[in-house]
XYZ file of C-alpha atoms in Angstrom:
667
model
C -1.253 0.832 -11.238
C -2.346 0.965 -14.825
C -5.896 0.173 -15.757
C -7.203 -1.922 -18.581
C -10.519 -2.450 -20.306
C -11.225 -5.558 -22.355
C -13.852 -4.839 -24.979
C -16.076 -7.247 -26.850
C -17.663 -5.137 -29.557
C -20.693 -6.627 -31.242
C -23.667 -4.503 -32.115
C -22.292 -1.805 -29.804
C -21.798 -4.236 -26.920
C -18.968 -3.511 -24.494
C -17.627 -5.675 -21.696
C -15.315 -3.810 -19.318
C -12.844 -5.712 -17.184
C -12.253 -4.344 -13.684
C -10.163 -1.185 -13.676
C -7.155 -1.465 -11.388
C -6.025 1.429 -9.242
C -4.971 2.585 -5.803
C -6.865 5.107 -3.691
C -3.547 6.191 -2.203
C -3.286 8.273 -5.357
C -5.624 10.973 -6.539
C -6.450 9.727 -10.067
C -8.009 6.458 -8.940
C -8.584 4.076 -11.897
C -8.343 7.065 -14.205
C -7.159 5.074 -17.225
C -10.014 2.580 -16.957
C -12.549 5.367 -16.496
C -11.197 7.266 -19.497
C -11.346 4.256 -21.822
C -14.803 3.334 -20.573
C -16.086 6.863 -21.150
C -14.622 6.969 -24.651
C -16.183 3.636 -25.607
C -19.568 4.889 -24.478
C -19.069 8.054 -26.532
C -18.466 5.816 -29.558
C -21.793 4.081 -28.990
C -20.777 1.035 -26.979
C -23.475 -0.265 -24.658
C -22.366 -1.339 -21.200
C -24.122 -4.499 -20.062
C -22.227 -4.933 -16.775
C -20.949 -2.387 -14.296
C -17.226 -1.692 -14.222
C -15.419 -2.846 -11.098
C -12.939 -0.360 -9.640
C -10.396 -2.501 -7.823
C -8.338 -0.778 -5.138
C -4.839 -2.062 -4.460
C -4.826 0.079 -1.325
C -7.176 -2.376 0.391
C -6.739 -5.434 -1.830
C -7.730 -5.932 -5.451
C -9.611 -9.118 -4.644
C -12.104 -7.204 -2.482
C -13.677 -5.870 -5.692
C -12.443 -8.341 -8.302
C -13.805 -11.517 -6.676
C -17.457 -10.396 -6.341
C -17.188 -8.672 -9.727
C -16.197 -11.948 -11.361
C -18.937 -13.733 -9.435
C -21.618 -11.621 -11.101
C -19.891 -11.475 -14.477
C -20.961 -14.918 -15.666
C -24.651 -14.286 -15.153
C -24.285 -10.991 -17.015
C -22.462 -12.707 -19.900
C -25.148 -15.371 -20.133
C -27.897 -12.759 -20.251
C -25.984 -10.672 -22.795
C -25.328 -13.647 -25.076
C -28.974 -14.699 -24.848
C -30.025 -11.193 -25.834
C -27.582 -11.188 -28.742
C -28.964 -14.524 -29.964
C -32.553 -13.293 -29.625
C -31.723 -10.149 -31.553
C -30.112 -12.286 -34.250
C -33.246 -14.429 -34.551
C -35.464 -11.379 -34.776
C -33.274 -10.018 -37.546
C -33.433 -13.317 -39.457
C -37.212 -13.428 -39.136
C -37.467 -9.882 -40.411
C -35.261 -10.686 -43.408
C -37.225 -13.855 -44.166
C -40.656 -12.249 -43.765
C -41.328 -11.967 -47.501
C -40.658 -15.669 -48.088
C -42.953 -16.750 -45.213
C -40.204 -19.096 -44.069
C -40.685 -19.928 -40.415
C -37.823 -20.097 -38.055
C -38.192 -23.355 -36.157
C -38.771 -23.197 -32.414
C -35.678 -25.286 -31.944
C -33.670 -22.265 -33.061
C -34.667 -20.333 -29.955
C -31.420 -19.552 -28.171
C -30.584 -21.629 -25.160
C -27.287 -20.299 -23.918
C -25.575 -22.746 -21.586
C -22.694 -21.230 -19.634
C -21.226 -24.111 -17.656
C -18.888 -23.207 -14.807
C -17.016 -26.029 -13.157
C -17.461 -26.419 -9.425
C -14.820 -27.729 -7.077
C -17.471 -29.966 -5.576
C -17.760 -31.728 -8.945
C -14.860 -34.197 -8.893
C -15.477 -35.408 -12.408
C -15.223 -31.881 -13.788
C -12.046 -31.350 -11.784
C -10.529 -34.364 -13.501
C -11.588 -32.949 -16.852
C -9.841 -29.680 -16.141
C -6.722 -31.498 -15.116
C -6.712 -33.678 -18.189
C -7.308 -30.795 -20.558
C -4.679 -28.559 -19.028
C -0.990 -28.642 -19.740
C 0.785 -31.784 -18.548
C 2.569 -29.578 -16.046
C -0.762 -28.394 -14.659
C 0.776 -28.080 -11.233
C 2.150 -24.742 -12.366
C -0.679 -23.771 -14.701
C -2.215 -20.343 -14.672
C -5.797 -19.415 -15.386
C -4.730 -18.502 -18.911
C -3.486 -22.025 -19.601
C -6.758 -23.662 -18.606
C -9.509 -24.017 -21.234
C -12.015 -21.190 -21.231
C -14.769 -23.360 -19.799
C -12.587 -24.111 -16.807
C -11.220 -20.670 -16.114
C -13.196 -20.299 -12.917
C -11.955 -23.593 -11.528
C -9.083 -21.806 -9.920
C -7.493 -24.764 -8.156
C -4.858 -25.601 -10.711
C -2.720 -27.751 -8.435
C -4.770 -30.909 -8.173
C -1.657 -33.019 -7.777
C -0.387 -31.468 -4.562
C -2.242 -34.038 -2.471
C -2.095 -37.846 -2.653
C -5.784 -37.671 -3.494
C -5.088 -35.690 -6.666
C -8.181 -34.608 -8.510
C -10.264 -34.361 -5.338
C -11.277 -30.828 -4.442
C -10.014 -29.131 -1.322
C -12.544 -30.123 1.289
C -13.424 -29.508 4.885
C -12.098 -31.972 7.505
C -14.522 -34.765 8.405
C -15.810 -32.972 11.465
C -15.340 -29.528 12.924
C -14.393 -31.193 16.195
C -11.498 -32.966 14.506
C -10.343 -29.706 13.004
C -10.491 -27.827 16.277
C -8.627 -30.591 18.062
C -5.713 -30.228 15.646
C -5.380 -26.468 15.892
C -2.415 -25.084 17.762
C -2.741 -24.136 21.409
C -1.912 -20.606 20.303
C -5.655 -20.080 19.977
C -6.062 -20.078 23.742
C -3.321 -17.505 24.319
C -4.897 -14.635 22.447
C -7.709 -12.159 22.553
C -9.934 -14.909 21.169
C -9.496 -17.006 24.292
C -12.734 -15.621 25.699
C -14.633 -17.148 22.770
C -13.073 -20.478 21.785
C -15.423 -20.736 18.808
C -14.417 -17.383 17.289
C -12.716 -17.316 13.923
C -9.013 -16.514 13.994
C -5.934 -16.690 11.836
C -5.682 -20.442 12.416
C -9.381 -21.299 12.610
C -12.312 -20.656 10.309
C -16.033 -21.030 10.843
C -18.892 -22.071 8.578
C -19.691 -21.332 5.841
C -16.015 -20.911 4.896
C -14.890 -23.995 6.810
C -17.450 -26.093 4.914
C -16.907 -24.567 1.474
C -15.127 -25.826 -1.574
C -12.347 -23.421 -2.462
C -10.996 -21.616 -5.490
C -7.301 -21.050 -4.831
C -4.654 -19.358 -6.994
C -2.417 -21.299 -9.316
C 0.721 -22.582 -7.656
C 3.593 -20.238 -8.576
C 6.322 -22.200 -10.351
C 9.723 -22.278 -8.618
C 12.407 -20.423 -10.532
C 15.481 -20.243 -8.287
C 18.105 -22.701 -7.134
C 19.588 -21.750 -3.773
C 22.535 -23.345 -2.015
C 24.591 -22.517 1.083
C 28.365 -22.840 1.096
C 30.482 -23.029 4.221
C 33.068 -20.356 3.411
C 34.250 -17.186 5.110
C 32.109 -14.276 3.879
C 32.564 -11.867 6.762
C 34.463 -9.424 4.608
C 31.534 -9.303 2.186
C 28.937 -8.333 4.770
C 29.093 -4.634 3.942
C 28.579 -5.219 0.234
C 25.164 -3.550 0.138
C 26.455 -0.403 1.750
C 29.228 -0.005 -0.802
C 26.648 1.588 -3.070
C 28.211 4.843 -4.253
C 25.003 6.825 -3.712
C 24.942 6.015 0.005
C 26.416 8.492 2.439
C 27.164 7.770 6.080
C 26.241 10.768 8.225
C 26.151 11.294 11.995
C 22.987 12.163 13.875
C 23.770 15.519 15.472
C 20.622 16.085 17.506
C 17.348 14.333 18.345
C 14.336 16.186 19.760
C 10.958 14.756 20.726
C 8.323 17.154 19.385
C 5.316 15.690 21.179
C 4.387 15.500 24.833
C 4.754 12.204 26.651
C 0.989 11.591 26.734
C 0.496 12.182 23.013
C -1.138 9.431 20.969
C 1.900 9.330 18.673
C 5.543 10.112 19.344
C 7.043 12.536 16.823
C 10.810 13.022 16.688
C 12.982 15.529 14.832
C 16.447 14.348 13.811
C 19.210 16.696 12.738
C 21.863 15.109 10.527
C 25.321 16.598 10.150
C 26.046 16.681 6.408
C 28.782 19.331 6.567
C 31.403 16.828 5.386
C 29.334 15.956 2.319
C 28.863 18.907 -0.056
C 27.302 16.497 -2.557
C 24.280 16.352 -0.227
C 22.820 19.442 -1.878
C 19.088 19.705 -1.288
C 16.284 22.222 -1.604
C 13.130 22.563 0.515
C 10.690 19.927 -0.677
C 13.366 17.374 -1.524
C 13.330 13.978 0.122
C 15.969 11.394 0.924
C 16.189 7.689 1.748
C 17.202 6.184 5.064
C 18.634 2.664 4.817
C 17.711 0.546 7.811
C 18.308 -3.149 8.522
C 15.798 -5.718 9.649
C 15.768 -6.068 13.426
C 18.447 -8.453 14.658
C 16.001 -10.282 16.937
C 13.636 -10.916 14.033
C 16.454 -12.085 11.772
C 17.594 -14.556 14.428
C 14.012 -15.726 14.938
C 13.658 -16.286 11.195
C 16.896 -18.277 11.016
C 15.756 -20.456 13.913
C 12.308 -20.928 12.384
C 13.908 -22.155 9.155
C 16.393 -24.337 11.037
C 19.316 -22.390 9.586
C 20.687 -20.746 12.725
C 23.932 -22.722 12.475
C 24.455 -21.582 8.875
C 24.092 -17.849 9.382
C 27.635 -17.222 8.109
C 27.372 -19.543 5.109
C 27.580 -17.957 1.694
C 24.320 -17.840 -0.266
C 24.472 -18.862 -3.913
C 21.382 -18.039 -5.979
C 20.945 -19.072 -9.608
C 18.119 -19.414 -12.096
C 16.468 -22.822 -12.168
C 16.900 -24.551 -15.492
C 13.704 -25.048 -17.489
C 11.603 -23.038 -15.053
C 7.990 -22.448 -16.096
C 8.021 -18.886 -14.800
C 7.942 -16.298 -17.567
C 10.692 -13.687 -17.492
C 12.327 -15.255 -14.462
C 15.612 -13.803 -13.274
C 17.751 -13.764 -10.161
C 16.753 -10.757 -8.003
C 19.159 -7.905 -8.685
C 19.043 -6.791 -5.051
C 20.815 -9.944 -3.866
C 24.573 -9.378 -4.293
C 27.054 -12.166 -4.820
C 29.199 -13.492 -1.983
C 26.923 -12.524 0.876
C 26.199 -14.465 4.016
C 22.800 -15.829 4.978
C 22.763 -13.421 7.909
C 23.404 -10.509 5.566
C 20.663 -11.695 3.197
C 18.027 -11.526 5.926
C 19.433 -8.361 7.484
C 19.816 -6.122 4.442
C 18.227 -7.691 1.349
C 14.787 -9.145 2.094
C 11.754 -7.379 3.564
C 10.987 -10.051 6.143
C 8.228 -7.890 7.622
C 6.285 -7.685 4.386
C 2.708 -8.966 4.451
C 2.675 -12.306 2.578
C 0.588 -12.144 -0.578
C -1.866 -14.841 -1.558
C 0.574 -16.384 -4.028
C 3.034 -16.807 -1.156
C 0.375 -18.434 1.028
C -0.479 -20.740 -1.857
C 3.168 -21.790 -2.090
C 3.359 -22.329 1.680
C 0.537 -24.876 1.437
C 2.942 -27.274 -0.295
C 5.273 -27.225 2.710
C 2.677 -27.645 5.464
C 2.367 -31.079 7.040
C -0.706 -30.758 9.236
C -3.914 -31.189 7.214
C -5.891 -28.666 9.261
C -3.192 -26.011 8.931
C -2.872 -26.766 5.235
C -6.619 -26.343 4.804
C -6.545 -23.014 6.646
C -3.738 -21.674 4.444
C -5.769 -22.735 1.419
C -8.738 -20.826 2.805
C -6.686 -17.686 3.378
C -5.416 -17.637 -0.198
C -8.741 -18.623 -1.753
C -11.399 -16.446 -3.318
C -13.860 -17.577 -0.661
C -11.444 -16.618 2.131
C -10.774 -13.065 0.928
C -12.496 -11.506 3.940
C -10.515 -13.676 6.355
C -7.263 -12.823 4.578
C -7.960 -9.111 4.851
C -9.082 -9.329 8.474
C -6.397 -11.628 9.868
C -3.394 -10.938 7.619
C -3.496 -7.753 5.546
C -5.256 -5.425 7.996
C -2.950 -6.479 10.852
C 0.229 -6.131 8.737
C 1.167 -9.667 9.711
C 4.646 -10.729 8.612
C 5.630 -14.118 7.241
C 7.505 -14.886 10.468
C 4.384 -14.171 12.527
C 2.359 -16.298 10.140
C 4.786 -19.205 10.422
C 4.496 -19.015 14.204
C 0.789 -19.766 13.915
C 1.367 -22.610 11.435
C 4.163 -24.640 13.065
C 3.901 -27.553 10.617
C 4.817 -25.250 7.726
C 8.510 -25.572 6.857
C 9.276 -23.578 3.721
C 12.687 -23.886 2.057
C 14.996 -20.888 1.840
C 14.350 -20.770 -1.906
C 10.680 -20.011 -1.351
C 11.395 -16.996 0.842
C 13.868 -15.543 -1.638
C 11.321 -16.004 -4.432
C 8.451 -14.350 -2.570
C 9.884 -11.819 -0.136
C 10.350 -8.388 -1.737
C 13.431 -6.216 -1.589
C 14.098 -4.411 1.679
C 13.369 -0.875 0.575
C 14.913 2.278 2.045
C 12.427 4.548 3.794
C 11.902 8.020 2.278
C 11.615 11.162 4.421
C 11.032 14.807 3.542
C 13.649 17.418 4.361
C 12.275 19.635 7.143
C 14.818 22.440 6.951
C 16.490 24.937 4.636
C 20.212 25.040 3.945
C 20.030 28.827 4.181
C 18.957 28.691 7.820
C 20.786 25.512 8.872
C 23.936 25.226 6.737
C 25.576 21.825 6.916
C 22.503 20.287 8.550
C 19.531 18.282 7.337
C 16.383 17.917 9.451
C 13.615 15.362 9.134
C 10.631 14.340 11.241
C 8.988 10.971 11.820
C 6.278 9.399 13.932
C 7.258 6.222 15.753
C 4.878 3.725 14.144
C 3.244 1.251 16.525
C 1.687 -2.107 15.601
C -0.520 -3.440 18.415
C -0.487 -7.022 19.650
C -2.858 -9.373 17.871
C -3.343 -13.032 17.111
C 0.004 -14.234 15.761
C 1.740 -11.234 17.323
C 1.677 -11.717 21.110
C 3.444 -8.405 21.738
C 3.190 -5.083 19.940
C 6.049 -3.869 17.783
C 7.306 -0.630 16.284
C 7.717 0.229 12.631
C 10.885 -1.143 11.094
C 12.697 2.113 10.311
C 11.045 4.394 12.863
C 11.569 1.833 15.616
C 15.202 1.381 14.613
C 15.810 5.147 14.559
C 14.091 5.591 17.914
C 16.256 2.880 19.477
C 19.390 4.553 18.082
C 18.642 7.968 19.579
C 16.588 7.031 22.643
C 19.351 7.644 25.197
C 20.283 10.998 23.682
C 16.742 12.224 23.046
C 15.939 15.796 24.110
C 12.413 16.330 25.441
C 10.199 19.417 25.072
C 10.900 22.114 27.623
C 14.206 20.617 28.730
C 17.594 22.146 27.982
C 20.028 20.168 25.891
C 22.905 18.654 27.813
C 26.289 19.693 26.439
C 27.904 16.439 27.498
C 25.157 14.240 26.123
C 26.054 10.901 24.625
C 27.357 10.885 21.079
C 24.668 9.762 18.662
C 25.332 7.113 15.997
C 25.599 7.400 12.215
C 23.100 6.277 9.596
C 23.258 5.728 5.837
C 21.211 8.012 3.602
C 20.801 8.755 -0.090
C 19.385 11.954 -1.569
C 16.264 11.790 -3.746
C 15.738 14.989 -5.660
C 12.190 16.172 -6.208
C 12.310 18.911 -8.781
C 8.587 19.679 -8.655
C 7.622 19.676 -4.961
C 9.399 22.944 -4.266
C 8.291 26.526 -3.572
C 7.548 28.626 -6.684
C 10.690 30.060 -8.254
C 8.815 33.356 -8.686
C 8.765 34.897 -5.196
C 5.660 36.956 -6.007
C 3.485 33.884 -6.611
C 1.223 32.945 -3.661
C 1.051 29.360 -2.453
C -1.015 27.213 -0.103
C 0.423 24.432 2.048
C -1.683 21.616 3.534
C 0.169 19.362 5.945
C -1.428 17.866 9.072
C 0.739 16.006 11.570
C 4.226 15.221 10.313
C 3.010 16.322 6.877
C 4.007 19.834 7.957
C 7.707 18.860 7.803
C 8.593 20.015 4.258
C 6.690 23.263 4.789
C 8.965 24.158 7.687
C 11.742 24.081 5.089
C 9.609 26.193 2.725
C 9.066 28.844 5.396
C 12.662 28.844 6.632
C 13.720 29.449 3.041
C 11.177 32.258 2.640
C 12.367 33.836 5.895
C 15.953 34.029 4.623
C 14.836 35.280 1.207
C 12.899 38.120 2.829
C 15.992 39.084 4.801
C 18.250 38.964 1.739
C 15.787 40.705 -0.629
C 13.845 43.276 1.406
C 12.788 45.133 -1.752
C 11.232 42.071 -3.403
C 7.487 41.461 -3.676
C 6.462 38.219 -1.984
C 3.251 36.308 -2.630
C 0.910 35.317 0.180
C 1.563 32.096 2.070
C -1.127 29.944 3.664
C -0.649 26.907 5.896
C -3.443 24.504 6.854
C -2.277 22.345 9.737
C -4.055 19.853 11.966
C -3.276 17.660 14.949
C -5.131 15.948 17.797
C -4.410 18.216 20.763
C -3.191 21.796 20.992
C -0.961 21.049 23.999
C 0.301 17.578 23.088
C 1.170 17.278 19.409
C 1.111 20.765 17.884
C 4.385 20.279 15.986
C 6.655 23.312 15.489
C 4.128 25.525 17.278
C 6.593 28.202 18.392
C 8.315 28.314 15.015
C 5.042 28.559 13.094
C 3.711 31.312 15.336
C 7.028 33.118 14.868
C 6.650 32.883 11.088
C 3.145 34.310 11.421
C 4.271 37.242 13.571
C 7.143 38.132 11.218
C 4.957 38.009 8.102
C 6.798 35.064 6.581
C 3.515 33.178 6.930
C 0.416 35.246 6.175
C -2.309 32.811 7.210
C -2.054 29.935 9.693
C -5.198 27.786 9.898
C -5.042 25.109 12.584
C -7.607 22.555 13.780
C -7.520 20.077 16.661
C -9.482 16.881 16.141
C -9.622 15.699 19.781
C -9.799 18.960 21.751
C -13.052 20.416 23.006
C -13.674 23.888 21.547
C -12.827 26.847 23.739
C -15.595 29.232 24.805
C -14.920 31.856 22.137
C -14.686 29.134 19.513
C -18.058 27.770 20.610
C -19.644 31.162 20.051
C -18.087 31.522 16.606
C -19.036 28.018 15.533
C -22.486 27.965 17.108
C -24.130 27.945 13.691
C -21.654 25.573 12.044
C -19.846 22.359 12.840
C -16.437 22.850 14.428
C -13.655 22.061 11.944
C -11.885 18.908 13.045
C -9.688 18.159 10.056
C -7.773 20.212 7.511
C -10.346 19.627 4.786
C -12.957 21.303 6.998
C -10.988 24.521 7.442
C -10.027 24.342 3.783
C -13.719 24.319 2.866
C -14.363 27.340 5.076
C -11.722 29.260 3.151
C -12.840 28.064 -0.262
C -13.256 31.554 -1.716
C -9.634 32.447 -0.938
C -8.382 29.094 -2.188
C -10.033 29.446 -5.596
C -8.882 33.063 -5.861
C -5.256 32.073 -5.261
C -5.319 29.049 -7.551
C -7.478 30.272 -10.412
C -7.092 34.056 -10.455
C -3.584 34.553 -9.094
C -2.109 31.396 -10.671
C -0.887 30.243 -7.272
C 0.341 26.848 -6.130
C -1.096 24.270 -3.748
C 1.003 21.663 -1.918
C -0.318 18.670 0.013
C 1.861 16.486 2.239
C 0.880 13.607 4.505
C -1.351 10.559 4.665
C -2.558 9.327 1.277
C -5.310 6.945 2.339
C -7.525 9.457 4.083
C -6.256 13.025 4.237
C -5.031 13.455 0.658
C -8.187 11.916 -0.772
C -10.417 14.040 1.477
C -8.519 17.190 0.544
C -8.858 16.349 -3.143
C -12.613 15.793 -2.763
C -12.921 19.056 -0.833
C -11.104 20.968 -3.567
C -13.601 19.617 -6.087
C -16.493 20.754 -3.877
C -14.910 24.198 -3.487
C -14.481 24.615 -7.239
C -18.048 23.445 -7.856
C -19.424 25.952 -5.365
C -17.250 28.924 -6.268
C -17.388 28.521 -10.053
C -20.923 27.081 -10.096
C -19.987 24.167 -12.292
C -20.807 20.466 -12.185
C -18.637 17.658 -10.843
C -17.045 16.847 -14.176
C -16.014 20.447 -14.874
C -14.609 20.806 -11.352
C -12.545 17.654 -11.827
C -11.279 18.963 -15.165
C -10.242 22.225 -13.516
C -8.347 20.366 -10.803
C -6.742 18.092 -13.392
C -5.576 21.202 -15.223
C -3.821 22.406 -12.078
C -2.039 19.061 -11.867
C -0.924 19.250 -15.476
C 0.432 22.748 -14.864
C 2.225 21.356 -11.783
C 0.468 23.847 -9.544
C -1.314 21.149 -7.507
C 1.462 18.999 -6.036
C 1.460 16.127 -3.574
C 4.047 14.442 -1.380
C 1.988 11.658 0.157
C 2.509 8.220 1.627
C 0.349 5.226 2.489
């Protein structure tokens, strides 16, 4: 996400707005930091700390408290500016002995409207646009910006702030019996998705502006069966059979990793290089689609044609009909292939759901979850649990949103990208990829655990024909199904074109997948060009257990023995160290993660990157591993070059600009 800094420049005074970024990526809030640093170089004085908002965990986690403290800082800054102005006037008037009256002493009044102040709420409503139901913070007068409830007409008691029910007992009596069927049953007074506790349950709330509707949706009873493959008519999609499926992990492994081999021999246009990735197009689960149709009361209209058009005179800026919804599709097709029904509902969606919730207690709870005051509850009970809108609607049975609302707020069902884990030179006509079967545990609102959308779908497709470690493949095994894929070229995340250049690969878990393709390619190149000079290759790999989830162990050890791979550094985060390892690591902590063994080899890493102009590739988890590796590289450069943090970061940034520090990471 891009960052922004709003500057008020007066006598070198600078007010930074929160920088927006995502820690899933290495240059977190880099734009905001750069602008802030430049303003300070130009003499601007910072009177309030910059907030670095992280979209990876939720922008509101930083933005809300940042805004809370902003007003006090503004008041103090304005008071100081006024005092400085008075001092300057007194100094200028000193020769005339003209006194500045005491009444001129600055008395800055920064009045923020409270939702508990009904009169002020009426003022905001009267001063806003006549269509204040769909107002945004920008359309409210500056003095009312923090009164974030802009829909004061959604309730018969318009103008009255959102308030707590008369008694907590009344609230608890109205809450669904779902509360007693969950992990919270042992503590009936615990907070949950459907129930809050003081102080939140007794607080006035600041909720987002109500998003204006912008679509008209109708269902037509016509035959659309022939249109139900419309999405898959995309010319870039290729239907390919699954040729082989192998489970790479032992049955008692924490995660289940599977290798799929696709037969692309009939599709010469599927030309890929090691490091390339491709998309797998998967549908929403049929059971969840049916559950959604039933929840919306549309199960009898599943084959009706969906007509979507732009609402006339909508208040939404730049509104348009979603391009990912084709014409002449059925309702069943819409929910199966077009909308991401598993997406976590954002606060704007929750705010819109409030308008379609009949029960006052449930309506209040939805308001809490989308409010500034309820940010912690939203993160804990919705975002952190990856709760879907269907699971949310199960907990709030009086909420009956129209189909239009779901089309407006549910995002496009995106294809899932995977890295190629093979080389065409070694496996002509085949394409390998690896995935972990993602598991979401049961929680409140989700009585049973579920698998990831694409990984669960793939696992169900190949489950009966899956080959397990140590077992021979059956020649008469069941034929595996076909899937739809689309190639995504990645022209940068590839081995160096110059064979003599050394490179380092860092890929724990399934992050090792593209590097198997790298090494298979290097193996064939060594066979075809025995006279060539090849640069050193390093692989840093990590997993939990040596005997359970050491992916591609035999192949990697074979690469090491043949010289294709020069250095293989492996760590096991859950295994106890063996006796010889204990002796070696007696004076140092045992490396548990790839960044630890990377740090131990810092001298070689800097030599390859900075003296030999080598390359470094990182593949895997963005939230933890990639960030930790990046931080470790900075520490290595600081130690080896004896420079400060800023210089080390500049050096690493230079490697990025030269495209010698490359990442293929996911959240």
